[in-house]
Tab-separated table of C-alpha atoms in Angstrom:
chain	number	residue	atom	x	y	z
A	1	MET	CA	-27.604	-6.389	-11.035
A	2	ALA	CA	-30.507	-7.160	-8.740
A	3	ALA	CA	-30.952	-5.155	-5.556
A	4	VAL	CA	-29.550	-6.767	-2.431
A	5	ASN	CA	-32.853	-6.703	-0.547
A	6	ASP	CA	-35.330	-7.204	-3.378
A	7	ASP	CA	-38.641	-8.276	-1.757
A	8	SER	CA	-39.469	-10.371	-4.815
A	9	ASN	CA	-36.489	-12.602	-4.146
A	10	SER	CA	-36.777	-15.209	-1.401
A	11	ILE	CA	-33.007	-15.401	-0.938
A	12	ASN	CA	-31.768	-13.261	1.941
A	13	VAL	CA	-28.376	-12.168	0.664
A	14	ALA	CA	-27.198	-10.657	3.927
A	15	ASN	CA	-28.039	-13.776	5.946
A	16	ILE	CA	-26.273	-16.071	3.502
A	17	THR	CA	-23.240	-13.811	3.489
A	18	ASN	CA	-23.096	-13.745	7.287
A	19	MET	CA	-23.375	-17.528	7.394
A	20	LEU	CA	-20.465	-17.951	5.003
A	21	GLN	CA	-18.315	-15.491	6.926
A	22	SER	CA	-19.006	-16.929	10.368
A	23	THR	CA	-19.205	-20.715	9.946
A	24	ILE	CA	-16.926	-23.523	8.949
A	25	LEU	CA	-18.201	-24.733	5.609
A	26	THR	CA	-19.798	-28.166	5.600
A	27	GLU	CA	-21.318	-30.246	2.827
A	28	ASN	CA	-24.810	-29.100	3.846
A	29	SER	CA	-23.926	-25.411	3.976
A	30	LEU	CA	-22.323	-25.558	0.547
A	31	LYS	CA	-25.474	-27.118	-0.872
A	32	LEU	CA	-27.292	-23.880	-0.095
A	33	LEU	CA	-25.293	-22.167	-2.806
A	34	SER	CA	-24.191	-25.084	-4.958
A	35	PRO	CA	-25.402	-24.695	-8.546
A	36	SER	CA	-26.392	-28.373	-8.699
A	37	GLU	CA	-28.661	-28.142	-5.651
A	38	GLN	CA	-30.225	-24.689	-5.652
A	39	PRO	CA	-29.103	-22.495	-8.529
A	40	LEU	CA	-29.113	-18.782	-7.836
A	41	PRO	CA	-29.424	-15.992	-10.379
A	42	ALA	CA	-25.941	-15.003	-11.501
A	43	ASP	CA	-26.285	-11.406	-10.287
A	44	ILE	CA	-27.419	-12.497	-6.811
A	45	LEU	CA	-24.557	-14.991	-6.543
A	46	PHE	CA	-22.141	-12.264	-7.679
A	47	ASP	CA	-23.501	-9.892	-5.017
A	48	ILE	CA	-23.110	-12.512	-2.283
A	49	LEU	CA	-19.590	-13.642	-3.128
A	50	VAL	CA	-18.187	-10.165	-3.697
A	51	ARG	CA	-18.859	-9.352	-0.029
A	52	LEU	CA	-16.564	-12.078	1.300
A	53	LEU	CA	-12.934	-11.901	2.356
A	54	VAL	CA	-10.416	-13.031	-0.244
A	55	LYS	CA	-9.081	-15.855	1.916
A	56	LEU	CA	-12.594	-17.299	2.126
A	57	LEU	CA	-13.131	-16.844	-1.600
A	58	GLN	CA	-9.936	-18.801	-2.216
A	59	GLN	CA	-11.585	-21.803	-0.534
A	60	PHE	CA	-14.685	-21.426	-2.706
A	61	ARG	CA	-12.806	-21.988	-5.946
A	62	SER	CA	-13.234	-25.727	-5.392
A	63	VAL	CA	-17.052	-25.568	-5.175
A	64	CYS	CA	-17.524	-25.795	-8.929
A	65	LYS	CA	-15.935	-24.794	-12.231
A	66	SER	CA	-18.039	-21.649	-12.671
A	67	TRP	CA	-17.126	-20.391	-9.188
A	68	ASN	CA	-13.459	-21.068	-9.840
A	69	GLU	CA	-13.592	-19.046	-13.071
A	70	LEU	CA	-15.462	-16.193	-11.382
A	71	ILE	CA	-13.081	-15.956	-8.417
A	72	SER	CA	-9.826	-16.744	-10.223
A	73	SER	CA	-10.088	-14.952	-13.548
A	74	ASP	CA	-13.118	-12.636	-13.790
A	75	ARG	CA	-11.697	-9.102	-13.938
A	76	LYS	CA	-15.084	-7.488	-13.253
A	77	PHE	CA	-15.511	-9.578	-10.100
A	78	ALA	CA	-11.965	-8.800	-8.894
A	79	MET	CA	-12.464	-5.041	-9.267
A	80	ALA	CA	-15.898	-5.173	-7.581
A	81	GLN	CA	-14.368	-7.064	-4.645
A	82	LEU	CA	-11.590	-4.467	-4.475
A	83	ARG	CA	-14.095	-1.599	-4.294
A	84	ARG	CA	-15.976	-3.263	-1.440
A	85	ALA	CA	-12.759	-4.064	0.414
A	86	SER	CA	-11.588	-0.451	0.040
A	87	ALA	CA	-14.833	0.770	1.605
A	88	THR	CA	-14.237	-1.369	4.726
A	89	ARG	CA	-11.043	0.343	5.854
A	90	CYS	CA	-9.759	-1.963	8.560
A	91	GLU	CA	-11.293	-5.386	8.017
A	92	CYS	CA	-9.572	-5.959	4.673
A	93	HIS	CA	-6.373	-4.000	5.334
A	94	HIS	CA	-3.171	-5.672	6.451
A	95	LEU	CA	0.354	-4.826	7.531
A	96	LEU	CA	3.179	-6.770	5.883
A	97	VAL	CA	6.480	-6.834	7.784
A	98	TYR	CA	9.688	-8.111	6.172
A	99	VAL	CA	12.607	-9.026	8.441
A	100	HIS	CA	16.173	-10.031	7.557
A	101	SER	CA	18.701	-11.158	10.152
A	102	PHE	CA	21.536	-8.916	11.301
A	103	PRO	CA	24.999	-9.778	9.855
A	104	HIS	CA	26.261	-11.461	13.042
A	105	GLU	CA	23.212	-13.754	13.294
A	106	ALA	CA	22.210	-16.953	11.488
A	107	LEU	CA	21.007	-16.073	7.979
A	108	THR	CA	17.234	-15.887	7.818
A	109	SER	CA	14.469	-13.771	6.361
A	110	TYR	CA	10.692	-13.880	6.476
A	111	VAL	CA	7.510	-11.928	5.864
A	112	ARG	CA	4.562	-11.674	8.261
A	113	ASP	CA	1.024	-10.615	7.491
A	114	TYR	CA	-0.852	-8.913	10.344
A	115	SER	CA	-4.424	-7.674	10.201
A	116	LEU	CA	-4.264	-3.899	10.448
A	117	THR	CA	-6.384	-3.806	13.593
A	118	SER	CA	-4.104	-6.296	15.370
A	119	ALA	CA	-1.075	-4.286	14.233
A	120	PHE	CA	-2.413	-1.379	16.294
A	121	SER	CA	-3.037	-3.560	19.332
A	122	SER	CA	-0.794	-3.657	22.409
A	123	SER	CA	-2.362	-6.969	23.513
A	124	ASN	CA	-1.352	-10.489	22.546
A	125	ASP	CA	-3.533	-10.120	19.431
A	126	GLY	CA	-0.592	-8.295	17.926
A	127	ASP	CA	1.343	-11.569	17.915
A	128	THR	CA	-1.164	-13.181	15.539
A	129	TYR	CA	0.002	-13.302	11.950
A	130	SER	CA	0.184	-15.438	8.827
A	131	GLN	CA	3.052	-15.927	6.398
A	132	PRO	CA	2.023	-15.176	2.813
A	133	SER	CA	3.310	-17.329	-0.018
A	134	GLY	CA	5.277	-15.689	-2.793
A	135	PRO	CA	8.726	-15.149	-4.262
A	136	LEU	CA	10.734	-14.878	-1.005
A	137	VAL	CA	13.176	-17.718	-0.323
A	138	GLU	CA	14.715	-18.315	3.120
A	139	GLY	CA	17.681	-15.973	3.576
A	140	ASP	CA	16.768	-13.696	0.645
A	141	TRP	CA	17.117	-9.963	0.687
A	142	LEU	CA	13.862	-8.328	-0.347
A	143	HIS	CA	13.338	-4.683	-1.231
A	144	PHE	CA	9.982	-2.900	-1.536
A	145	ASP	CA	9.676	-0.495	-4.474
A	146	GLY	CA	6.993	2.082	-3.783
A	147	ASP	CA	3.761	1.463	-1.893
A	148	SER	CA	1.141	-1.215	-2.423
A	149	CYS	CA	-1.536	-0.530	-5.036
A	150	HIS	CA	-4.791	-2.542	-5.106
A	151	GLY	CA	-3.233	-5.328	-3.058
A	152	LEU	CA	-0.170	-5.566	-5.311
A	153	VAL	CA	3.334	-4.679	-4.218
A	154	LEU	CA	6.481	-4.305	-6.305
A	155	VAL	CA	9.583	-5.994	-4.883
A	156	THR	CA	13.059	-7.054	-5.890
A	157	VAL	CA	14.443	-10.321	-4.475
A	158	ASP	CA	17.955	-11.794	-4.573
A	159	THR	CA	16.801	-15.175	-5.892
A	160	PHE	CA	15.345	-13.526	-8.991
A	161	GLN	CA	18.557	-11.550	-9.648
A	162	ASN	CA	16.853	-8.310	-8.632
A	163	SER	CA	14.323	-8.407	-11.457
A	164	PRO	CA	11.224	-6.410	-10.447
A	165	ILE	CA	8.382	-8.654	-9.252
A	166	LEU	CA	4.725	-7.711	-8.954
A	167	TRP	CA	3.214	-9.710	-6.094
A	168	ASN	CA	-0.351	-10.131	-4.838
A	169	LEU	CA	0.183	-10.571	-1.112
A	170	THR	CA	-3.187	-12.242	-0.488
A	171	THR	CA	-3.336	-14.809	-3.281
A	172	GLY	CA	0.433	-15.375	-3.394
A	173	LYS	CA	0.520	-14.965	-7.177
A	174	PHE	CA	3.433	-13.008	-8.625
A	175	LYS	CA	4.840	-11.996	-11.996
A	176	ILE	CA	8.443	-11.234	-12.931
A	177	LEU	CA	8.717	-8.013	-14.934
A	178	PRO	CA	11.281	-7.474	-17.698
A	179	ARG	CA	14.470	-5.766	-16.628
A	180	MET	CA	15.789	-2.675	-18.327
A	181	ASN	CA	18.581	-3.952	-20.556
A	182	ASN	CA	20.129	-0.522	-21.002
A	183	TYR	CA	19.810	1.820	-18.062
A	184	PRO	CA	19.687	5.483	-19.059
A	185	MET	CA	22.535	6.367	-16.684
A	186	ASP	CA	25.725	4.669	-15.507
A	187	SER	CA	25.495	5.931	-11.916
A	188	PHE	CA	22.184	6.912	-10.379
A	189	SER	CA	19.761	6.782	-7.502
A	190	VAL	CA	16.440	5.126	-8.299
A	191	HIS	CA	12.944	5.944	-7.045
A	192	ILE	CA	10.167	3.592	-8.151
A	193	GLY	CA	6.396	3.871	-7.899
A	194	LEU	CA	3.508	1.532	-8.720
A	195	GLY	CA	0.165	2.978	-9.829
A	196	TYR	CA	-3.073	2.276	-11.654
A	197	ASP	CA	-4.223	3.864	-14.906
A	198	ALA	CA	-8.033	3.870	-14.777
A	199	SER	CA	-8.310	5.068	-18.383
A	200	THR	CA	-6.817	1.809	-19.691
A	201	ASP	CA	-7.467	-0.455	-16.664
A	202	SER	CA	-3.763	-1.206	-16.406
A	203	TYR	CA	-0.982	-1.068	-13.814
A	204	LYS	CA	2.190	0.879	-14.456
A	205	VAL	CA	5.610	0.870	-12.841
A	206	VAL	CA	7.501	4.157	-13.097
A	207	GLU	CA	11.212	4.348	-12.320
A	208	VAL	CA	12.934	7.714	-11.954
A	209	SER	CA	16.738	7.579	-11.999
A	210	HIS	CA	18.858	10.596	-11.068
A	211	SER	CA	22.500	11.393	-11.657
A	212	MET	CA	24.491	14.635	-11.779
A	213	GLY	CA	21.450	16.905	-11.833
A	214	VAL	CA	19.528	14.948	-14.476
A	215	SER	CA	16.417	12.815	-13.857
A	216	ILE	CA	15.026	10.334	-16.367
A	217	ALA	CA	11.661	8.584	-16.007
A	218	MET	CA	10.976	5.154	-17.495
A	219	VAL	CA	7.598	3.392	-17.453
A	220	HIS	CA	6.552	-0.239	-17.819
A	221	THR	CA	2.886	-1.060	-18.480
A	222	MET	CA	1.788	-4.473	-17.244
A	223	GLY	CA	1.191	-6.777	-20.192
A	224	SER	CA	3.916	-5.205	-22.308
A	225	ASP	CA	7.448	-6.578	-22.651
A	226	SER	CA	9.532	-3.411	-22.487
A	227	TRP	CA	10.192	-0.068	-20.845
A	228	ARG	CA	9.873	3.353	-22.446
A	229	GLU	CA	10.830	6.883	-21.454
A	230	ILE	CA	8.447	9.601	-20.254
A	231	LYS	CA	9.914	12.978	-21.143
A	232	ASN	CA	10.235	16.181	-19.125
A	233	PHE	CA	10.694	15.093	-15.521
A	234	PRO	CA	11.239	18.458	-13.725
A	235	GLY	CA	14.702	19.309	-12.457
A	236	GLY	CA	15.756	18.418	-8.929
A	237	VAL	CA	16.697	15.455	-6.762
A	238	PRO	CA	13.827	12.956	-6.176
A	239	GLN	CA	13.395	11.738	-2.606
A	240	LEU	CA	12.076	8.438	-1.251
A	241	ASN	CA	8.414	7.578	-0.584
A	242	VAL	CA	6.702	7.659	-3.973
A	243	LYS	CA	2.935	7.972	-3.377
A	244	PHE	CA	-0.047	6.973	-5.541
A	245	VAL	CA	-3.157	9.090	-4.995
A	246	ASN	CA	-5.966	10.464	-7.163
A	247	ASP	CA	-4.758	8.615	-10.295
A	248	THR	CA	-1.270	10.131	-9.972
A	249	LEU	CA	2.184	9.092	-8.786
A	250	ASN	CA	3.933	11.719	-6.682
A	251	TRP	CA	7.584	12.371	-5.840
A	252	LEU	CA	8.966	14.965	-3.437
A	253	VAL	CA	11.829	16.668	-5.295
A	254	LYS	CA	14.494	18.895	-3.781
A	255	ARG	CA	15.419	21.776	-6.049
A	256	ASP	CA	19.029	22.155	-7.145
A	257	ILE	CA	20.588	25.363	-5.798
A	258	SER	CA	22.927	25.359	-8.836
A	259	MET	CA	19.835	26.153	-10.904
A	260	GLY	CA	19.175	29.304	-8.916
A	261	TYR	CA	16.689	27.930	-6.373
A	262	PRO	CA	16.963	28.947	-2.675
A	263	PRO	CA	18.433	26.316	-0.325
A	264	ASN	CA	16.059	23.587	0.939
A	265	THR	CA	13.401	24.321	-1.678
A	266	SER	CA	11.134	21.378	-2.533
A	267	VAL	CA	8.305	20.692	-4.955
A	268	ILE	CA	5.959	17.749	-5.477
A	269	VAL	CA	6.269	16.281	-8.973
A	270	SER	CA	3.059	14.535	-10.028
A	271	LEU	CA	2.583	12.118	-12.930
A	272	ASP	CA	-0.888	11.743	-14.447
A	273	MET	CA	-1.077	7.966	-14.976
A	274	GLY	CA	-3.350	8.197	-18.025
A	275	ARG	CA	-1.820	11.109	-19.912
A	276	GLU	CA	1.714	10.293	-18.719
A	277	GLU	CA	2.410	13.988	-18.194
A	278	PHE	CA	4.306	15.558	-15.310
A	279	HIS	CA	3.205	18.653	-13.465
A	280	GLU	CA	4.328	20.380	-10.284
A	281	VAL	CA	2.372	20.809	-7.055
A	282	SER	CA	3.628	23.263	-4.438
A	283	PRO	CA	3.939	22.008	-0.855
A	284	PRO	CA	2.465	24.100	1.986
A	285	VAL	CA	3.974	27.568	1.986
A	286	ASN	CA	6.261	28.829	4.737
A	287	VAL	CA	6.924	25.367	6.198
A	288	ILE	CA	10.434	25.593	7.603
A	289	ALA	CA	11.312	21.963	8.228
A	290	ASP	CA	12.672	18.812	6.607
A	291	LEU	CA	9.836	17.626	4.387
A	292	ASP	CA	8.652	14.082	3.775
A	293	LEU	CA	5.871	12.805	1.525
A	294	SER	CA	3.178	10.497	2.912
A	295	LEU	CA	-0.513	9.556	2.710
A	296	LEU	CA	-3.185	10.045	5.346
A	297	LYS	CA	-6.550	8.446	4.568
A	298	ASP	CA	-7.040	9.400	0.902
A	299	TRP	CA	-5.110	12.672	1.138
A	300	LEU	CA	-1.638	13.494	-0.066
A	301	CYS	CA	0.287	14.384	3.081
A	302	ILE	CA	3.391	16.404	3.889
A	303	LEU	CA	5.286	15.797	7.120
A	304	GLY	CA	7.365	18.737	8.264
A	305	HIS	CA	10.028	17.360	10.604
A	306	ARG	CA	11.320	19.925	13.085
A	307	PHE	CA	13.526	19.454	16.164
A	308	MET	CA	10.855	18.319	18.620
A	309	THR	CA	7.751	17.786	16.458
A	310	SER	CA	6.547	16.681	13.050
A	311	ASP	CA	3.780	18.813	11.543
A	312	VAL	CA	1.107	16.940	9.567
A	313	TRP	CA	-0.298	18.741	6.504
A	314	VAL	CA	-2.843	17.277	4.083
A	315	MET	CA	-4.084	18.428	0.679
A	316	LYS	CA	-7.853	18.036	1.092
A	317	GLU	CA	-8.513	18.737	-2.592
A	318	TYR	CA	-5.821	17.160	-4.718
A	319	GLY	CA	-4.061	19.685	-6.970
A	320	ASN	CA	-5.482	22.709	-5.134
A	321	VAL	CA	-2.627	24.245	-3.164
A	322	GLU	CA	-5.117	26.435	-1.317
A	323	SER	CA	-6.505	23.284	0.310
A	324	TRP	CA	-3.303	22.455	2.248
A	325	THR	CA	-4.405	22.139	5.872
A	326	LYS	CA	-2.329	21.561	8.985
A	327	LEU	CA	-4.112	18.927	11.065
A	328	PHE	CA	-1.832	18.568	14.097
A	329	SER	CA	1.776	18.072	15.221
A	330	ILE	CA	3.297	14.807	16.409
A	331	PRO	CA	5.656	15.330	19.366
A	332	ILE	CA	8.868	13.371	19.699
A	333	TYR	CA	8.250	10.156	21.609
A	334	GLU	CA	11.609	9.106	22.979
A	335	GLU	CA	13.303	8.903	26.358
A	336	ASN	CA	16.254	10.749	24.840
A	337	PRO	CA	14.753	13.473	22.614
A	338	LEU	CA	18.211	14.479	21.369
A	339	SER	CA	18.119	11.421	19.121
A	340	GLN	CA	15.353	13.142	17.102
A	341	PRO	CA	13.604	10.036	15.757
A	342	ILE	CA	11.612	10.848	12.621
A	343	TYR	CA	8.314	9.008	12.333
A	344	ASN	CA	6.502	8.273	9.104
A	345	ILE	CA	2.768	7.594	8.904
A	346	ILE	CA	1.937	3.965	8.114
A	347	ASN	CA	-1.852	4.116	8.419
A	348	CYS	CA	-4.718	5.214	10.640
A	349	ILE	CA	-7.841	3.552	11.977
A	350	SER	CA	-10.868	4.692	13.980
A	351	GLU	CA	-11.233	3.460	17.534
A	352	ASP	CA	-14.715	4.968	17.502
A	353	ASN	CA	-16.592	7.618	15.519
A	354	ASP	CA	-14.685	10.508	17.082
A	355	ASN	CA	-11.320	8.980	17.815
A	356	GLU	CA	-8.707	8.032	15.207
A	357	VAL	CA	-5.290	6.629	15.979
A	358	MET	CA	-2.258	6.457	13.721
A	359	LEU	CA	0.389	3.791	13.247
A	360	LEU	CA	3.803	5.439	12.944
A	361	ARG	CA	7.237	4.029	12.316
A	362	ASN	CA	10.847	5.153	12.374
A	363	GLU	CA	13.961	3.132	11.587
A	364	SER	CA	13.709	0.972	14.689
A	365	LYS	CA	10.105	0.593	15.835
A	366	PHE	CA	6.372	1.155	15.495
A	367	VAL	CA	4.317	3.365	17.787
A	368	VAL	CA	0.600	4.181	17.887
A	369	TYR	CA	-0.307	7.846	18.294
A	370	ASN	CA	-3.646	9.369	19.245
A	371	PRO	CA	-3.689	12.982	17.977
A	372	LYS	CA	-6.795	13.820	20.025
A	373	THR	CA	-5.268	12.865	23.378
A	374	ARG	CA	-1.641	13.393	22.239
A	375	THR	CA	-0.678	10.035	23.706
A	376	PHE	CA	1.464	7.140	22.480
A	377	SER	CA	1.292	3.385	22.938
A	378	VAL	CA	3.567	0.571	21.821
A	379	PRO	CA	1.951	-2.189	19.690
A	380	ALA	CA	2.797	-5.862	20.138
A	381	VAL	CA	3.917	-6.065	16.501
A	382	GLN	CA	7.245	-4.660	17.771
A	383	LYS	CA	8.504	-8.109	18.607
A	384	PHE	CA	10.970	-8.910	15.837
A	385	GLN	CA	14.743	-8.541	15.484
A	386	GLY	CA	16.730	-7.689	12.365
A	387	TYR	CA	16.612	-5.317	9.430
A	388	SER	CA	12.988	-4.702	8.561
A	389	ASP	CA	10.585	-2.890	6.282
A	390	SER	CA	6.806	-2.814	6.047
A	391	ARG	CA	3.884	-1.978	3.789
A	392	VAL	CA	0.137	-1.707	4.281
A	393	PHE	CA	-1.936	-3.537	1.671
A	394	ILE	CA	-5.547	-4.430	0.984
A	395	GLU	CA	-6.942	-7.896	0.288
A	396	SER	CA	-7.617	-8.282	-3.416
A	397	LEU	CA	-8.038	-10.803	-6.210
A	398	VAL	CA	-6.244	-8.621	-8.743
A	399	THR	CA	-3.926	-10.744	-10.877
A	400	PRO	CA	-0.378	-9.389	-11.269
């Protein structure tokens, strides 16, 4: 691919990109890039388009057939766009909020897409949102299964009889996955994660069901038509919040005291997405608290919930238990601290080079916390009523 600022090329890639991002497209502006008017080398065109936001790229599919094929179905282009979007933390990251009415209210449900920066804002910007297209029908119950991966999220929806659905929140495209015809257990709790296997360039859904001290893991690889078992899930009771990091899916598992473990003993069970092998990762030692699994930046994170604070630990080198580091503690933010609200980390952004803030959520609301100043603020995204859930996702062209 040609260099972006090659002096031998008269096309200024950065200027063209800025023009496309900042102006309303007209017939004259499209002629600048239209193949019929001024053809560009394919690698230069690729380098220009891959810098743009997905919603703008969606408009460009109508420019010509070759652009439509590049944007809609070129896997190499989609993955290159994803890498660039991942490098720009906030601009391409969004917060999806799902809301369903309370039982005593008129039946309704909806999803809202906020830019991540506006989700942190306490100003009226936090009221600005779009409503992504997809499988949700008015009044449906929707359930998120695991976190978003590469702009895809796994959901179950009433209308589709609770079949798992893989949904690209930016393009609106979705795919219904096959259901398991014969569940491995009659009565179980289920913990599902979505991850990416770089060795085969494929997405995998892993479902761990647990009943009476036994856990069974089943995996579905996108493009296949069935589920299969992954052997040797370690003993214990899987908890919520399955996390994908460093090419692995991770579950926090509480050990069973009937197997001789001390009370309140936990371990992180990690699945290598390529090898499909489980291994155990020890949480921080001597943390006496209720543990929860999370992500902070690109680190696997443990939250240790105590009476008045939640300690934030991160594994700075994945798999190396010596790299567990306590960053700070989040105090309880509540007029009545006896209610002990437990906050989970949704995401973090940088206000400036030295100041990061974190979006937190408990069962009832969002708050923004600044660990440097130890202060809280309430974002405008609070303003909804009903049962709700949320996920952070990144703009992508990845096809489900």
